[in-house]
Amino acid sequence: MKAFFTSVTLLLLVSISVFAQSAQTEIMLLGCDHFQQLYKKDNRNTDVLSPQRQKEIALIAERIQKFQPDMIAVERLPEEQPELDSIYNLFTSNQLQLSTLPDGRSESYQLAFNIAKNLKLKKVYGVNAPGGTSQSILSNGENIDMYKEEGMQVRNMARAQLAKIQDGSLSIGDYILFLNQPEIIQKTHHLRYIMPSRVTNGKFTNPDALVDTAFVNPKYIGAELTSIFKNRDYKIYSNIVTTQLKQQSRRILVVIGQAHIGSLQSIFRDDPAFKIMEATPYLK
């Protein structure tokens, strides 16, 4: 009898596991640089509104939309949803050129809006969260040289790609492909979420107003920085999953800054309701 109940229990567990996997929501986390920040007024190669860069962005959209998302989310605050809806409705009804917006170069518009319009989606959702800060506020403490050295290596790697964007030898598509390579995501993630904890006994330099220094422990100054970043990512995760619950979406595309990707992937990997879909196969 005991063996019978054991067998039944195992069968139920297997059935539940199979059901959970079949019911998973697929999510693609597409890491981007901020197109608005790429722009140099005296260099047309950096302008995503130029005819050549528009062709490249159209090609990215064409490739990514093969994922067929039924929900697209961007790095905008939920509180900005009415404004986002208004702009998207004007855009989809051909009453607005994105180039006329002050931040019209933003990847939220150039990529997410175009993909959503092509797929005839009704909305693009803002899932960003307040918080975060600059990595530069961690500038002193024990082992700070390790942190600074790794930061320099990652920045030099990024600058090499940006130089190619600036001289016109690298397409926006290949740049996005580079940013979403697993090894590049890992390097960014390590610098932002792993390495800082090695830095101790220091203090933040010119922290943002949102950083509550009253609760910062100088002994764990590096870990405090990571906790600021991670706290924001969990809020972004919460915005994504609660929106999914309301919309009952089955395939989600999130267009967001590349620095968030490794952290968000680690969170979604631990959520059995979701299955991460790699972006790179769609970008090639």
XYZ file of C-alpha atoms in Angstrom:
284
model
C 0.000 0.000 0.000
C 2.847 2.380 0.876
C 4.462 1.680 -2.502
C 1.129 2.392 -4.207
C 0.784 5.803 -2.579
C 4.411 6.578 -3.370
C 3.804 5.762 -7.041
C 0.648 7.885 -7.129
C 2.486 10.798 -5.507
C 5.313 10.584 -8.030
C 2.824 10.410 -10.890
C 1.036 13.512 -9.609
C 4.320 15.399 -9.242
C 5.338 14.495 -12.791
C 1.916 15.524 -14.109
C 2.076 18.856 -12.275
C 5.591 19.472 -13.596
C 4.555 18.712 -17.184
C 1.490 20.963 -16.838
C 3.576 23.800 -15.389
C 6.024 23.588 -18.272
C 3.260 23.530 -20.883
C 1.596 26.546 -19.244
C 4.756 28.630 -19.073
C 4.719 32.156 -20.440
C 7.604 32.765 -22.828
C 9.595 35.933 -22.204
C 12.302 37.535 -24.322
C 14.472 40.130 -22.591
C 16.028 42.266 -25.315
C 18.989 44.277 -24.056
C 19.548 47.654 -25.696
C 21.772 50.656 -25.440
C 19.805 53.869 -25.075
C 19.579 55.173 -28.646
C 19.052 58.730 -27.451
C 22.430 58.602 -25.690
C 24.175 57.172 -28.758
C 23.333 60.287 -30.737
C 26.093 62.788 -31.511
C 24.781 65.854 -33.311
C 27.834 66.142 -35.553
C 27.898 62.433 -36.508
C 25.085 61.093 -38.712
C 26.214 57.514 -38.135
C 25.020 57.806 -34.532
C 21.548 59.022 -35.489
C 18.948 56.251 -35.503
C 16.648 58.620 -37.402
C 18.961 58.661 -40.433
C 17.710 56.702 -43.485
C 20.411 54.026 -43.164
C 19.860 53.473 -39.448
C 16.081 53.387 -40.005
C 16.571 50.526 -42.470
C 18.654 48.699 -39.883
C 16.055 49.222 -37.163
C 13.308 47.994 -39.495
C 15.352 44.821 -40.037
C 15.739 44.286 -36.274
C 11.989 44.731 -35.830
C 11.289 42.292 -38.662
C 13.488 39.659 -37.027
C 12.292 40.114 -33.455
C 8.599 40.129 -34.371
C 9.006 36.531 -35.556
C 8.870 35.719 -31.845
C 5.227 36.852 -32.128
C 4.880 38.535 -28.725
C 1.360 39.318 -27.563
C 2.681 41.774 -24.966
C 5.521 44.276 -25.356
C 7.009 46.109 -22.375
C 9.458 49.001 -22.261
C 11.594 50.956 -19.800
C 8.941 53.530 -18.965
C 7.210 53.967 -15.602
C 3.663 52.578 -15.243
C 2.640 56.081 -14.157
C 3.519 57.230 -17.672
C 1.112 54.733 -19.270
C -1.504 57.331 -20.328
C 1.166 59.335 -22.171
C 2.577 56.151 -23.692
C -0.905 55.109 -24.842
C -1.580 58.506 -26.388
C 1.675 58.521 -28.355
C 1.220 54.909 -29.470
C -2.349 55.526 -30.651
C -1.244 58.540 -32.682
C 1.666 56.544 -34.103
C -0.420 53.540 -35.130
C -3.029 55.760 -36.767
C -0.267 57.474 -38.781
C -0.910 60.829 -37.115
C 2.547 61.110 -35.560
C 6.131 60.848 -36.761
C 8.393 59.595 -33.979
C 11.113 61.948 -35.191
C 9.023 64.896 -33.977
C 9.224 63.777 -30.335
C 11.972 65.202 -28.082
C 12.986 61.636 -27.197
C 11.924 60.144 -30.518
C 15.195 58.248 -30.890
C 14.407 56.132 -27.827
C 14.481 52.359 -28.313
C 11.046 52.278 -26.653
C 9.682 54.065 -29.713
C 12.047 52.961 -32.473
C 11.966 49.248 -31.663
C 9.032 48.497 -29.374
C 6.493 50.757 -31.076
C 7.384 49.545 -34.557
C 7.214 45.878 -33.565
C 3.911 46.413 -31.745
C 2.430 48.284 -34.709
C 3.507 45.575 -37.153
C 1.856 42.950 -34.938
C -1.262 45.110 -34.486
C -0.972 45.102 -30.688
C -3.242 47.533 -28.858
C -0.725 48.758 -26.286
C 2.907 48.920 -25.249
C 3.329 48.634 -21.488
C 5.605 50.650 -19.213
C 7.254 48.373 -16.632
C 10.169 50.453 -15.382
C 10.599 51.238 -11.675
C 12.105 54.215 -9.867
C 15.438 53.771 -8.176
C 18.835 52.739 -9.367
C 21.871 54.980 -9.439
C 25.225 55.415 -11.153
C 27.985 52.865 -10.612
C 30.351 55.809 -10.150
C 29.056 56.506 -6.623
C 31.183 53.530 -5.516
C 34.632 55.113 -5.719
C 36.443 54.177 -2.508
C 36.928 51.395 0.024
C 38.933 48.216 0.403
C 39.403 46.339 -2.908
C 38.123 49.336 -4.881
C 40.939 48.872 -7.405
C 39.521 45.463 -8.396
C 36.159 47.062 -9.069
C 37.636 49.960 -11.016
C 39.826 47.660 -13.115
C 36.903 45.465 -14.113
C 34.835 48.554 -14.839
C 37.540 49.864 -17.150
C 37.696 46.543 -19.016
C 33.931 46.510 -19.603
C 33.889 50.164 -20.671
C 36.763 49.606 -23.120
C 34.880 46.651 -24.600
C 31.800 48.837 -25.077
C 33.805 51.764 -26.461
C 35.283 49.549 -29.162
C 31.780 48.799 -30.430
C 30.642 52.403 -30.111
C 33.630 53.506 -32.191
C 32.396 51.216 -34.968
C 28.922 52.728 -34.718
C 30.454 56.180 -34.996
C 32.561 55.370 -38.062
C 29.657 53.554 -39.739
C 31.297 50.123 -39.867
C 28.807 48.491 -37.464
C 25.061 48.252 -38.009
C 22.574 48.847 -35.207
C 21.460 45.244 -35.642
C 24.952 43.860 -35.118
C 25.423 46.177 -32.148
C 22.236 44.865 -30.508
C 23.355 41.314 -31.319
C 26.675 42.024 -29.578
C 24.929 43.398 -26.477
C 22.753 40.276 -26.194
C 25.522 37.698 -26.507
C 25.480 35.584 -23.298
C 29.150 36.260 -22.573
C 28.637 40.027 -22.867
C 25.560 39.901 -20.635
C 27.612 37.915 -18.108
C 30.417 40.493 -18.090
C 27.992 43.367 -17.540
C 26.149 41.427 -14.852
C 29.348 40.515 -13.021
C 30.496 44.137 -12.895
C 27.141 45.436 -11.690
C 25.885 42.684 -9.377
C 28.832 40.507 -8.321
C 32.087 42.473 -8.189
C 30.850 45.365 -5.975
C 30.403 43.084 -2.944
C 34.184 42.723 -2.784
C 34.418 46.415 -1.903
C 34.047 47.146 1.822
C 34.586 49.934 4.337
C 33.863 52.912 2.111
C 31.223 55.527 1.451
C 29.207 56.632 -1.553
C 30.417 59.644 -3.522
C 27.679 62.139 -4.450
C 24.801 59.634 -4.217
C 21.501 60.394 -5.939
C 18.604 61.764 -3.929
C 16.846 58.385 -4.218
C 19.690 56.649 -2.359
C 18.753 56.658 1.323
C 22.213 56.907 2.879
C 20.761 56.766 6.404
C 20.427 52.999 6.008
C 23.693 52.373 4.143
C 26.247 50.321 6.093
C 29.774 51.526 5.160
C 31.212 48.109 6.024
C 29.235 46.572 3.152
C 29.354 49.566 0.821
C 29.717 47.490 -2.362
C 26.890 45.141 -1.434
C 24.777 48.205 -0.677
C 25.255 49.377 -4.279
C 24.246 45.993 -5.655
C 21.166 45.968 -3.426
C 20.069 49.304 -4.934
C 20.318 47.863 -8.449
C 18.654 44.574 -7.500
C 15.831 46.284 -5.642
C 14.884 48.160 -8.797
C 15.075 44.981 -10.886
C 12.678 43.159 -8.570
C 10.235 46.044 -8.947
C 10.576 45.842 -12.738
C 9.988 42.086 -12.480
C 6.885 42.756 -10.370
C 5.553 45.199 -12.962
C 6.090 42.640 -15.731
C 4.453 39.694 -13.970
C 1.477 41.658 -12.642
C 0.830 43.078 -16.108
C 1.045 39.555 -17.508
C -1.502 38.339 -14.972
C -3.925 41.078 -16.002
C -3.413 40.557 -19.734
C -2.972 36.767 -19.639
C -0.147 37.133 -22.141
C 1.650 34.034 -23.414
C 4.664 35.656 -25.126
C 6.282 38.783 -23.717
C 8.960 40.976 -25.265
C 10.756 43.359 -22.896
C 12.899 46.080 -24.499
C 15.185 47.402 -21.775
C 18.697 48.621 -21.005
C 21.276 45.854 -21.408
C 22.607 46.306 -17.860
C 19.339 44.867 -16.488
C 19.336 41.697 -18.582
C 21.549 39.388 -16.498
C 19.737 40.271 -13.285
C 16.252 39.917 -14.770
C 17.210 36.613 -16.387
C 18.335 35.271 -13.006
C 15.000 36.274 -11.468
C 12.866 34.799 -14.254
C 14.889 31.558 -14.248
C 13.658 30.979 -10.705
C 10.036 31.588 -11.678
C 8.553 28.345 -13.077
C 5.682 30.304 -14.612
C 8.104 31.705 -17.199
C 10.419 30.365 -19.866
C 13.240 32.631 -21.040
C 13.623 32.855 -24.806
C 17.081 33.935 -25.948
C 17.098 36.970 -28.217
C 20.248 36.149 -30.183
C 18.755 33.471 -32.501
C 16.166 36.022 -33.639
C 18.746 38.760 -34.164
C 20.922 36.767 -36.587
